[in-house]
C-alpha cells in the first residue's frame, strides 16, 4: 500500500561523465526513443543531451497526429511500422501514452487532390495499410459537424479514410521513453548545450558542452530544426532549410469531433483532444526562420480555413498559438543514417512536419544501426547519399506542405 | 514572427507580399564536379543568425532583390537591389 504514495522519479539527474559510448544530441521523442532501444540492445553507456528541457522542441509543439497513409513505397512501410510500435507502446513502456486510434480523414476539394488520394489509397492497400476513398455522404456520417454543401467556397469532393490513424498524448510519449531509457541505465542530461564537436582524421572524438567535454566515438544528431547548426560543427552542410510551423488550440468544447480532419487544399488540420480543446495546425511559414514566435496572418488563415470546414465554430475563442522550427528537406523525406565524410557522426533529421509520428520506428532503426553497424532496410532509402545519387524520395503525402 | 521588408522599389511592405528565395549561394563554375553541383542544388548553410538571401516582390514590382536578415529574430538589417 505504501508503494502507492512513494515518490517515483521519472528520470534521475547525473553528473556528466568524461566518456560515453554514444552521445545523442536532442532529448525529444526521436533522441529518447533511440536511447531506449539502444538500452534494450544492451548499449547503456549513453548520454542524451538537450539544451532545454525534455521535449522542449518539436516533440512538445506538434499536433500529435499519428498515421501511416503515405504515398511512396519507401514511406508507407516505414510509417506503418511506426503506427504498429505506437499501438504497443503503452504496454512496452508500462506507461499510458493515451493513443486514441479514432480514425483520420484527408479531405480533397479538387479533382487533382482526389486523384492524389486515389493513388495513396491504392498504394496503401498494396502495402497493407488500411485506408480507402470515401464520398461526401460517408464523410458526413463520420463527422456530422462538417460542411459538405456544394455551395461552400471549396466543396469537399472526397476523403481518404484511414481508420488506424489518430492522436496521442505527445508529452507522455516523451516522458515514457525518458523513463524507460533511465531504467535501462541511460543518462539524460537536460540543459546541456553542445558547443562543438571534435574530430580527428575524419572520426568523431569528443563533444564540447557548456558543462564540460565528453569523449565519445559516436554522436547522433537528432535536433530537428537546429540540426544544420550541429552538422556544421563537423563541417557538413545538410540539404535542410528550417521553417516555422504554427498551430493553435481553442477553448474546450463539448465532444463533437472524434476524427482527425486534414485538408491539404485548405492547409489546415483539426482534431479535438480528450480535454475538448480543438488543436488546429497550419502549413509551414513561407520563409525560413529559427524564430518560434507566432504570427497573426497564420492565425487568421487557420481560423478562416477551419470555419470553411466547420462553420458552427465561428464563436469559439483561441487560447494559445505557438510555433515549432521544422527541418525541411527538398523531397519531404527524412535523412537518416551515417554521414560518409565523418565517421561516428550519424543523423536522424529532416523530420519537417512529420517527425512525431515516426518517433518509435526512427528510434528503433537508428538504435539498430548504432548497435550493429548495419543500416536496416527500412531506412536505407533515407540515406544522406540519396541527394548525390539522384534517388530522392518525393513524399507528396507529407503534412502541412503546399504541393 | 511576421515582419516588414523594405523593397528597394516599393518601400516597406508586409513580408506576405514577398516570396522567399533562399540563402545566397555561389554558383559553381562549368568545370565543377557532379558532387559540387549536387551540393549547390541541395546543401544549405541554413544559418541560425545573419544571412544574405533572395526575395521576390510577388505582389508588387515583381523584381528580385537581396535582404540581410537575422533568422533567429527575423530582424531585417538591410535590403538592396540585385544590381548593387
Short mmCIF file of C-alpha atoms in Angstrom, two decimals:
data_model
loop_
_atom_site.label_atom_id
_atom_site.label_comp_id
_atom_site.label_asym_id
_atom_site.label_seq_id
_atom_site.Cartn_x
_atom_site.Cartn_y
_atom_site.Cartn_z
CA UNK A 1 0.00 0.00 0.00
CA UNK A 2 2.81 2.42 0.87
CA UNK A 3 4.15 1.94 -2.65
CA UNK A 4 1.21 3.97 -3.88
CA UNK A 5 2.42 7.06 -2.06
CA UNK A 6 6.12 6.68 -2.76
CA UNK A 7 7.52 9.43 -4.90
CA UNK A 8 8.95 7.97 -8.08
CA UNK A 9 11.37 9.91 -10.23
CA UNK A 10 10.74 9.61 -13.97
CA UNK A 11 14.44 10.07 -14.68
CA UNK A 12 17.40 10.86 -12.42
CA UNK A 13 19.91 13.71 -12.63
CA UNK A 14 23.57 12.78 -13.18
CA UNK A 15 26.99 14.37 -13.21
CA UNK A 16 28.40 14.44 -16.72
CA UNK A 17 30.91 11.61 -17.16
CA UNK A 18 34.16 12.06 -19.07
CA UNK A 19 33.31 9.39 -21.60
CA UNK A 20 30.26 7.76 -23.19
CA UNK A 21 30.00 5.17 -25.94
CA UNK A 22 27.19 7.11 -27.62
CA UNK A 23 26.14 10.75 -27.26
CA UNK A 24 22.66 11.62 -28.51
CA UNK A 25 22.10 15.33 -29.10
CA UNK A 26 18.42 16.19 -28.64
CA UNK A 27 16.08 14.82 -25.95
CA UNK A 28 12.89 14.77 -27.95
CA UNK A 29 10.90 11.72 -28.94
CA UNK A 30 13.46 10.64 -31.58
CA UNK A 31 16.50 11.02 -29.33
CA UNK A 32 14.89 9.39 -26.31
CA UNK A 33 13.42 6.56 -28.40
CA UNK A 34 16.87 5.88 -29.89
CA UNK A 35 18.30 5.83 -26.34
CA UNK A 36 15.55 3.49 -25.12
CA UNK A 37 16.01 0.97 -27.96
CA UNK A 38 19.82 1.19 -27.57
CA UNK A 39 19.34 0.30 -23.91
CA UNK A 40 17.14 -2.64 -24.91
CA UNK A 41 20.02 -3.86 -27.07
CA UNK A 42 22.39 -3.63 -24.10
CA UNK A 43 24.14 -0.42 -25.14
CA UNK A 44 23.74 1.59 -21.95
CA UNK A 45 26.79 3.86 -21.68
CA UNK A 46 24.76 6.52 -23.47
CA UNK A 47 24.12 10.20 -22.72
CA UNK A 48 21.14 12.09 -24.12
CA UNK A 49 21.85 15.85 -24.14
CA UNK A 50 19.41 18.70 -24.66
CA UNK A 51 19.97 22.44 -24.49
CA UNK A 52 16.50 22.86 -22.95
CA UNK A 53 14.16 20.62 -21.01
CA UNK A 54 12.89 17.26 -22.24
CA UNK A 55 10.54 17.58 -25.18
CA UNK A 56 11.03 21.35 -25.33
CA UNK A 57 11.43 21.33 -29.10
CA UNK A 58 9.07 19.92 -31.67
CA UNK A 59 8.11 16.92 -29.50
CA UNK A 60 6.11 19.37 -27.41
CA UNK A 61 4.94 21.57 -30.28
CA UNK A 62 3.43 19.14 -32.79
CA UNK A 63 -0.27 18.38 -33.21
CA UNK A 64 0.21 14.74 -32.08
CA UNK A 65 -1.31 13.13 -35.18
CA UNK A 66 -0.28 9.54 -35.92
CA UNK A 67 -0.92 7.94 -39.33
CA UNK A 68 0.61 5.65 -41.97
CA UNK A 69 -1.36 6.60 -45.12
CA UNK A 70 1.64 7.93 -47.02
CA UNK A 71 2.27 7.74 -50.74
CA UNK A 72 5.72 6.39 -51.57
CA UNK A 73 6.72 2.70 -51.39
CA UNK A 74 9.58 3.82 -49.11
CA UNK A 75 7.44 5.96 -46.79
CA UNK A 76 4.40 3.71 -46.32
CA UNK A 77 6.13 0.65 -44.74
CA UNK A 78 8.22 2.96 -42.54
CA UNK A 79 5.28 4.91 -41.07
CA UNK A 80 3.20 1.71 -40.93
CA UNK A 81 5.81 0.17 -38.65
CA UNK A 82 5.73 3.33 -36.53
CA UNK A 83 1.95 3.05 -36.08
CA UNK A 84 2.41 -0.61 -35.05
CA UNK A 85 5.02 0.39 -32.47
CA UNK A 86 2.76 3.17 -31.17
CA UNK A 87 -0.06 0.61 -30.80
CA UNK A 88 2.08 -1.43 -28.41
CA UNK A 89 3.91 1.46 -26.78
CA UNK A 90 1.86 1.84 -23.58
CA UNK A 91 2.42 -1.86 -22.82
CA UNK A 92 6.07 -1.80 -23.85
CA UNK A 93 6.88 1.22 -21.67
CA UNK A 94 4.47 0.38 -18.85
CA UNK A 95 3.26 3.96 -19.18
CA UNK A 96 0.00 5.16 -20.70
CA UNK A 97 0.62 7.28 -23.79
CA UNK A 98 -3.13 7.72 -24.41
CA UNK A 99 -3.07 6.63 -28.06
CA UNK A 100 -6.56 7.18 -29.48
CA UNK A 101 -6.94 5.47 -32.87
CA UNK A 102 -10.04 7.43 -33.71
CA UNK A 103 -9.53 7.48 -37.47
CA UNK A 104 -8.05 10.04 -39.82
CA UNK A 105 -9.66 11.78 -42.82
CA UNK A 106 -7.67 13.58 -45.54
CA UNK A 107 -10.07 15.79 -47.47
CA UNK A 108 -9.87 16.60 -51.17
CA UNK A 109 -11.55 19.69 -52.64
CA UNK A 110 -10.27 19.49 -56.22
CA UNK A 111 -10.09 16.84 -58.95
CA UNK A 112 -6.32 16.64 -58.73
CA UNK A 113 -6.48 16.20 -54.96
CA UNK A 114 -9.00 13.36 -55.42
CA UNK A 115 -6.59 11.73 -57.90
CA UNK A 116 -3.79 12.09 -55.34
CA UNK A 117 -5.89 10.40 -52.68
CA UNK A 118 -6.79 7.58 -55.09
CA UNK A 119 -3.09 6.91 -55.69
CA UNK A 120 -2.50 6.87 -51.94
CA UNK A 121 -5.44 4.52 -51.32
CA UNK A 122 -4.11 2.07 -53.91
CA UNK A 123 -0.51 2.26 -52.66
CA UNK A 124 -1.71 1.84 -49.07
CA UNK A 125 -3.85 -1.20 -49.95
CA UNK A 126 -0.92 -2.79 -51.76
CA UNK A 127 1.34 -2.37 -48.72
CA UNK A 128 -1.20 -3.45 -46.11
CA UNK A 129 -2.21 -0.05 -44.72
CA UNK A 130 -5.93 0.32 -44.00
CA UNK A 131 -7.12 3.36 -45.99
CA UNK A 132 -9.82 3.92 -48.60
CA UNK A 133 -11.51 6.65 -50.59
CA UNK A 134 -14.95 7.73 -49.34
CA UNK A 135 -17.50 10.23 -50.67
CA UNK A 136 -19.21 13.23 -49.03
CA UNK A 137 -22.13 11.19 -47.66
CA UNK A 138 -19.88 8.85 -45.70
CA UNK A 139 -17.75 11.81 -44.58
CA UNK A 140 -20.89 13.46 -43.18
CA UNK A 141 -21.84 10.23 -41.41
CA UNK A 142 -18.40 10.02 -39.73
CA UNK A 143 -18.17 13.76 -39.00
CA UNK A 144 -21.68 15.22 -38.59
CA UNK A 145 -20.38 18.74 -37.90
CA UNK A 146 -18.56 19.09 -41.21
CA UNK A 147 -19.91 21.26 -44.05
CA UNK A 148 -20.23 19.13 -47.21
CA UNK A 149 -22.53 21.55 -49.02
CA UNK A 150 -21.71 22.19 -52.68
CA UNK A 151 -22.14 25.93 -52.09
CA UNK A 152 -19.03 26.03 -49.88
CA UNK A 153 -16.09 28.07 -51.13
CA UNK A 154 -14.20 24.85 -51.81
CA UNK A 155 -16.70 21.97 -51.62
CA UNK A 156 -15.45 18.65 -50.26
CA UNK A 157 -15.26 16.05 -53.05
CA UNK A 158 -13.87 13.02 -51.26
CA UNK A 159 -11.67 11.89 -48.39
CA UNK A 160 -9.05 9.26 -47.71
CA UNK A 161 -10.33 7.44 -44.62
CA UNK A 162 -7.56 5.87 -42.55
CA UNK A 163 -9.14 4.10 -39.52
CA UNK A 164 -5.89 3.29 -37.61
CA UNK A 165 -4.79 6.94 -37.63
CA UNK A 166 -5.39 9.07 -34.57
CA UNK A 167 -3.92 11.26 -31.88
CA UNK A 168 -1.71 10.63 -28.89
CA UNK A 169 -0.57 12.42 -25.73
CA UNK A 170 2.74 13.66 -27.09
CA UNK A 171 4.30 14.65 -23.75
CA UNK A 172 3.51 11.18 -22.38
CA UNK A 173 5.46 9.61 -25.25
CA UNK A 174 8.50 11.76 -24.42
CA UNK A 175 8.23 11.06 -20.68
CA UNK A 176 7.57 7.37 -21.22
CA UNK A 177 10.68 6.93 -23.37
CA UNK A 178 12.74 9.03 -20.94
CA UNK A 179 11.58 6.88 -18.01
CA UNK A 180 12.21 3.70 -19.98
CA UNK A 181 15.71 4.81 -21.01
CA UNK A 182 16.55 5.89 -17.44
CA UNK A 183 15.51 2.48 -16.09
CA UNK A 184 17.82 0.81 -18.60
CA UNK A 185 20.73 2.83 -17.18
CA UNK A 186 20.93 5.58 -19.78
CA UNK A 187 21.75 9.11 -18.61
CA UNK A 188 19.55 12.04 -19.63
CA UNK A 189 21.12 15.49 -19.35
CA UNK A 190 18.72 18.41 -19.89
CA UNK A 191 20.08 21.99 -20.05
CA UNK A 192 23.32 20.71 -21.55
CA UNK A 193 24.11 22.60 -24.72
CA UNK A 194 26.51 21.25 -27.33
CA UNK A 195 29.00 23.94 -28.37
CA UNK A 196 31.36 21.98 -30.56
CA UNK A 197 32.26 18.53 -31.86
CA UNK A 198 35.90 17.45 -32.17
CA UNK A 199 37.11 15.13 -34.91
CA UNK A 200 40.49 13.52 -35.60
CA UNK A 201 41.29 12.17 -39.07
CA UNK A 202 37.62 12.22 -40.01
CA UNK A 203 36.46 10.40 -36.85
CA UNK A 204 34.37 11.96 -34.07
CA UNK A 205 36.35 12.01 -30.81
CA UNK A 206 34.63 14.39 -28.40
CA UNK A 207 31.69 16.70 -27.78
CA UNK A 208 32.14 20.09 -26.12
CA UNK A 209 29.22 21.19 -23.92
CA UNK A 210 28.51 24.06 -21.54
CA UNK A 211 29.09 21.52 -18.73
CA UNK A 212 32.45 20.30 -20.00
CA UNK A 213 33.93 17.99 -22.57
CA UNK A 214 32.74 14.42 -23.24
CA UNK A 215 34.89 11.89 -25.06
CA UNK A 216 32.92 9.69 -27.44
CA UNK A 217 33.28 7.94 -30.77
CA UNK A 218 29.60 8.10 -31.77
CA UNK A 219 27.35 11.14 -31.96
CA UNK A 220 23.72 11.07 -33.09
CA UNK A 221 22.29 14.41 -34.25
CA UNK A 222 18.53 14.47 -33.56
CA UNK A 223 17.94 18.18 -33.20
CA UNK A 224 15.16 18.77 -35.78
CA UNK A 225 15.03 22.50 -36.62
CA UNK A 226 18.56 23.09 -35.28
CA UNK A 227 20.18 20.09 -36.98
CA UNK A 228 22.03 22.26 -39.51
CA UNK A 229 23.84 24.09 -36.71
CA UNK A 230 25.03 20.80 -35.16
CA UNK A 231 26.04 19.31 -38.54
CA UNK A 232 28.12 22.39 -39.34
CA UNK A 233 30.19 21.70 -36.21
CA UNK A 234 31.67 18.79 -38.19
CA UNK A 235 31.78 20.76 -41.45
CA UNK A 236 28.68 19.25 -43.09
CA UNK A 237 26.04 21.36 -44.84
CA UNK A 238 22.81 19.35 -44.80
CA UNK A 239 20.13 19.68 -47.51
CA UNK A 240 17.83 21.31 -44.98
CA UNK A 241 16.12 24.66 -44.52
CA UNK A 242 14.43 25.50 -41.20
CA UNK A 243 10.88 26.85 -41.44
CA UNK A 244 8.50 27.60 -38.57
CA UNK A 245 5.23 25.66 -38.43
CA UNK A 246 2.41 27.15 -36.41
CA UNK A 247 -0.51 25.68 -34.55
CA UNK A 248 -3.10 26.85 -32.04
CA UNK A 249 -5.59 25.48 -29.58
CA UNK A 250 -9.11 26.68 -28.78
CA UNK A 251 -11.05 26.80 -25.55
CA UNK A 252 -12.55 23.41 -24.57
CA UNK A 253 -15.82 22.41 -26.21
CA UNK A 254 -18.18 19.53 -25.62
CA UNK A 255 -17.06 16.46 -27.60
CA UNK A 256 -18.26 16.87 -31.20
CA UNK A 257 -15.37 15.64 -33.32
CA UNK A 258 -13.86 12.17 -32.95
CA UNK A 259 -11.85 12.04 -36.17
CA UNK A 260 -8.66 13.77 -37.24
CA UNK A 261 -9.52 16.07 -40.17
CA UNK A 262 -6.83 17.17 -42.61
CA UNK A 263 -7.26 19.30 -45.71
CA UNK A 264 -4.22 19.87 -47.85
CA UNK A 265 -6.14 22.17 -50.18
CA UNK A 266 -7.09 24.41 -47.25
CA UNK A 267 -3.73 23.91 -45.47
CA UNK A 268 -5.34 23.11 -42.16
CA UNK A 269 -5.78 20.12 -39.84
CA UNK A 270 -8.16 19.80 -36.92
CA UNK A 271 -8.64 17.39 -34.05
CA UNK A 272 -10.36 17.50 -30.69
CA UNK A 273 -8.39 16.41 -27.64
CA UNK A 274 -9.72 14.44 -24.69
CA UNK A 275 -9.97 17.75 -22.82
CA UNK A 276 -12.28 19.12 -25.52
CA UNK A 277 -9.84 21.65 -26.96
CA UNK A 278 -9.54 21.84 -30.73
CA UNK A 279 -5.96 21.61 -31.96
CA UNK A 280 -5.55 23.43 -35.28
CA UNK A 281 -2.42 23.32 -37.41
CA UNK A 282 -1.25 25.33 -40.42
CA UNK A 283 1.21 24.91 -43.26
CA UNK A 284 4.83 25.96 -42.78
CA UNK A 285 5.67 29.68 -42.82
CA UNK A 286 6.68 30.81 -46.32
CA UNK A 287 10.18 31.93 -45.27
CA UNK A 288 13.00 30.22 -43.37
CA UNK A 289 13.47 31.17 -39.73
CA UNK A 290 14.60 29.92 -36.35
CA UNK A 291 12.08 32.14 -34.56
CA UNK A 292 9.30 30.30 -32.79
CA UNK A 293 7.17 33.43 -32.37
CA UNK A 294 3.70 33.05 -33.87
CA UNK A 295 2.07 35.41 -36.35
CA UNK A 296 -1.36 36.97 -36.84
CA UNK A 297 -1.64 36.23 -40.61
CA UNK A 298 -1.19 32.50 -39.92
CA UNK A 299 -3.76 32.56 -37.11
CA UNK A 300 -6.21 34.30 -39.46
CA UNK A 301 -5.56 31.68 -42.14
CA UNK A 302 -6.06 28.77 -39.71
CA UNK A 303 -9.28 30.31 -38.39
CA UNK A 304 -10.70 31.08 -41.85
CA UNK A 305 -9.99 27.61 -43.20
CA UNK A 306 -11.27 25.85 -40.11
CA UNK A 307 -14.53 27.81 -40.43
CA UNK A 308 -14.86 26.68 -44.04
CA UNK A 309 -14.96 23.10 -42.73
CA UNK A 310 -16.88 23.76 -39.51
CA UNK A 311 -18.96 26.98 -39.83
CA UNK A 312 -20.52 26.38 -36.41
CA UNK A 313 -17.20 27.16 -34.69
CA UNK A 314 -17.43 30.85 -35.50
CA UNK A 315 -17.76 32.00 -31.86
CA UNK A 316 -15.02 29.74 -30.48
CA UNK A 317 -12.03 31.51 -28.94
CA UNK A 318 -8.37 30.63 -29.37
CA UNK A 319 -6.44 30.02 -26.16
CA UNK A 320 -2.86 29.62 -27.33
CA UNK A 321 -0.82 29.80 -30.51
CA UNK A 322 2.76 28.56 -30.93
CA UNK A 323 5.37 27.56 -33.47
CA UNK A 324 7.98 24.85 -33.87
CA UNK A 325 11.03 25.08 -36.11
CA UNK A 326 10.86 22.35 -38.79
CA UNK A 327 13.86 20.93 -40.67
CA UNK A 328 12.51 20.78 -44.21
CA UNK A 329 14.19 18.61 -46.85
CA UNK A 330 13.72 19.15 -50.61
CA UNK A 331 11.78 15.86 -51.02
CA UNK A 332 9.78 15.85 -47.73
CA UNK A 333 11.52 12.66 -46.60
CA UNK A 334 13.85 12.40 -43.61
CA UNK A 335 17.63 12.00 -43.63
CA UNK A 336 18.71 9.00 -41.56
CA UNK A 337 21.98 7.19 -41.11
CA UNK A 338 25.69 7.79 -41.35
CA UNK A 339 27.36 10.85 -42.81
CA UNK A 340 30.05 9.45 -45.15
CA UNK A 341 32.57 12.30 -44.59
CA UNK A 342 32.64 11.99 -40.79
CA UNK A 343 32.93 8.57 -39.15
CA UNK A 344 30.93 8.28 -35.95
CA UNK A 345 28.59 11.15 -36.85
CA UNK A 346 25.04 9.98 -37.50
CA UNK A 347 21.93 11.95 -38.32
CA UNK A 348 18.22 11.39 -37.77
CA UNK A 349 17.00 14.71 -39.14
CA UNK A 350 14.93 16.32 -41.87
CA UNK A 351 11.75 15.49 -39.99
CA UNK A 352 9.96 18.55 -41.26
CA UNK A 353 6.29 18.32 -40.44
CA UNK A 354 6.07 14.54 -39.95
CA UNK A 355 8.58 13.77 -37.19
CA UNK A 356 6.42 12.95 -34.22
CA UNK A 357 4.53 10.13 -35.92
CA UNK A 358 7.85 8.49 -36.81
CA UNK A 359 9.43 8.65 -33.34
CA UNK A 360 9.33 4.96 -32.33
CA UNK A 361 10.42 3.48 -35.66
CA UNK A 362 13.20 6.05 -36.07
CA UNK A 363 14.49 5.36 -32.59
CA UNK A 364 14.39 1.62 -33.15
CA UNK A 365 16.11 1.66 -36.55
CA UNK A 366 18.76 4.20 -35.53
CA UNK A 367 19.49 2.13 -32.41
CA UNK A 368 19.91 -0.94 -34.62
CA UNK A 369 22.31 0.96 -36.88
CA UNK A 370 24.38 2.24 -33.94
CA UNK A 371 24.44 -1.11 -32.13
CA UNK A 372 25.17 -3.35 -35.13
CA UNK A 373 26.78 -1.02 -37.68
CA UNK A 374 24.32 -2.23 -40.30
CA UNK A 375 21.67 0.06 -41.80
CA UNK A 376 18.19 -1.53 -41.51
CA UNK A 377 16.41 -1.96 -44.88
CA UNK A 378 13.55 0.22 -43.69
CA UNK A 379 15.74 3.36 -43.59
CA UNK A 380 18.16 2.66 -46.45
CA UNK A 381 16.15 4.88 -48.86
CA UNK A 382 16.54 7.84 -46.46
CA UNK A 383 20.36 8.00 -46.52
CA UNK A 384 22.02 11.40 -46.98
CA UNK A 385 23.75 9.98 -50.06
CA UNK A 386 20.43 9.97 -51.98
CA UNK A 387 20.96 13.64 -52.81
CA UNK A 388 24.24 12.79 -54.55
CA UNK A 389 22.89 9.68 -56.34
CA UNK A 390 19.67 11.14 -57.77
CA UNK A 391 17.46 8.92 -55.61
CA UNK A 392 15.16 11.46 -53.94
CA UNK A 393 12.04 10.09 -52.21
CA UNK A 394 9.29 12.61 -53.08
CA UNK A 395 6.81 12.14 -50.26
CA UNK A 396 3.88 14.19 -51.55
CA UNK A 397 1.63 12.97 -48.76
CA UNK A 398 3.61 14.79 -46.06
CA UNK A 399 1.59 17.11 -43.86
CA UNK A 400 1.46 20.88 -43.84
CA UNK A 401 3.20 21.48 -47.12
CA UNK A 402 1.92 23.03 -50.32
CA UNK A 403 2.32 21.00 -53.45
CA UNK B 1 7.34 36.37 -36.22
CA UNK B 2 5.80 38.31 -39.02
CA UNK B 3 7.82 41.27 -40.19
CA UNK B 4 8.17 44.05 -42.77
CA UNK B 5 10.58 44.02 -45.69
CA UNK B 6 11.79 47.16 -47.46
CA UNK B 7 11.55 46.56 -51.22
CA UNK B 8 14.20 48.69 -52.97
CA UNK B 9 11.50 49.91 -55.39
CA UNK B 10 8.29 49.98 -53.37
CA UNK B 11 9.43 50.63 -49.80
CA UNK B 12 8.37 48.88 -46.61
CA UNK B 13 5.68 46.19 -47.06
CA UNK B 14 4.35 43.12 -45.21
CA UNK B 15 6.52 40.05 -45.69
CA UNK B 16 3.44 38.28 -47.05
CA UNK B 17 3.73 40.37 -50.25
CA UNK B 18 7.05 38.66 -50.98
CA UNK B 19 8.33 35.25 -51.99
CA UNK B 20 11.36 33.93 -50.14
CA UNK B 21 14.15 32.85 -52.49
CA UNK B 22 16.53 31.21 -50.03
CA UNK B 23 20.08 31.93 -48.95
CA UNK B 24 22.52 33.37 -51.48
CA UNK B 25 24.95 30.74 -52.76
CA UNK B 26 27.94 30.72 -55.09
CA UNK B 27 27.09 29.09 -58.42
CA UNK B 28 29.75 26.52 -59.41
CA UNK B 29 31.89 27.05 -62.49
CA UNK B 30 31.44 24.98 -65.64
CA UNK B 31 34.35 22.72 -64.65
CA UNK B 32 32.69 21.81 -61.33
CA UNK B 33 32.19 18.14 -60.48
CA UNK B 34 28.78 16.48 -60.13
CA UNK B 35 29.31 16.45 -56.38
CA UNK B 36 29.79 20.23 -56.36
CA UNK B 37 26.64 20.70 -58.44
CA UNK B 38 24.64 18.46 -56.09
CA UNK B 39 25.93 20.50 -53.15
CA UNK B 40 24.90 23.70 -54.93
CA UNK B 41 21.42 22.28 -55.57
CA UNK B 42 20.70 20.83 -52.16
CA UNK B 43 23.20 21.60 -49.36
CA UNK B 44 22.45 24.70 -47.31
CA UNK B 45 24.23 26.57 -44.54
CA UNK B 46 20.76 27.24 -43.06
CA UNK B 47 22.35 29.91 -40.88
CA UNK B 48 20.97 30.49 -37.39
CA UNK B 49 21.95 34.15 -37.42
CA UNK B 50 22.62 36.78 -40.07
CA UNK B 51 22.33 35.60 -43.67
CA UNK B 52 22.12 37.21 -47.12
CA UNK B 53 19.08 35.94 -49.01
CA UNK B 54 16.98 36.37 -52.14
CA UNK B 55 13.48 37.85 -52.04
CA UNK B 56 10.95 38.50 -54.81
CA UNK B 57 8.28 41.18 -54.58
CA UNK B 58 5.46 38.96 -55.82
CA UNK B 59 2.55 41.31 -55.06
CA UNK B 60 4.42 44.49 -56.02
CA UNK B 61 7.08 45.41 -58.56
CA UNK B 62 7.93 41.74 -59.31
CA UNK B 63 11.68 42.15 -59.01
CA UNK B 64 14.26 40.10 -57.18
CA UNK B 65 16.43 41.74 -54.54
CA UNK B 66 18.67 40.89 -51.59
CA UNK B 67 17.96 41.14 -47.88
CA UNK B 68 20.33 40.66 -44.95
CA UNK B 69 18.27 39.16 -42.13
CA UNK B 70 18.88 37.61 -38.72
CA UNK B 71 16.99 34.31 -38.97
CA UNK B 72 16.76 33.90 -35.18
CA UNK B 73 14.81 37.15 -34.69
CA UNK B 74 13.62 37.99 -38.26
CA UNK B 75 15.29 41.41 -37.91
CA UNK B 76 16.00 42.73 -41.41
CA UNK B 77 19.33 44.58 -41.29
CA UNK B 78 19.23 45.89 -44.86
CA UNK B 79 17.76 45.29 -48.32
CA UNK B 80 19.26 46.25 -51.68
CA UNK B 81 18.71 45.64 -55.39
CA UNK B 82 20.28 42.65 -57.14
CA UNK B 83 22.42 45.08 -59.22
CA UNK B 84 24.13 46.55 -56.15
#
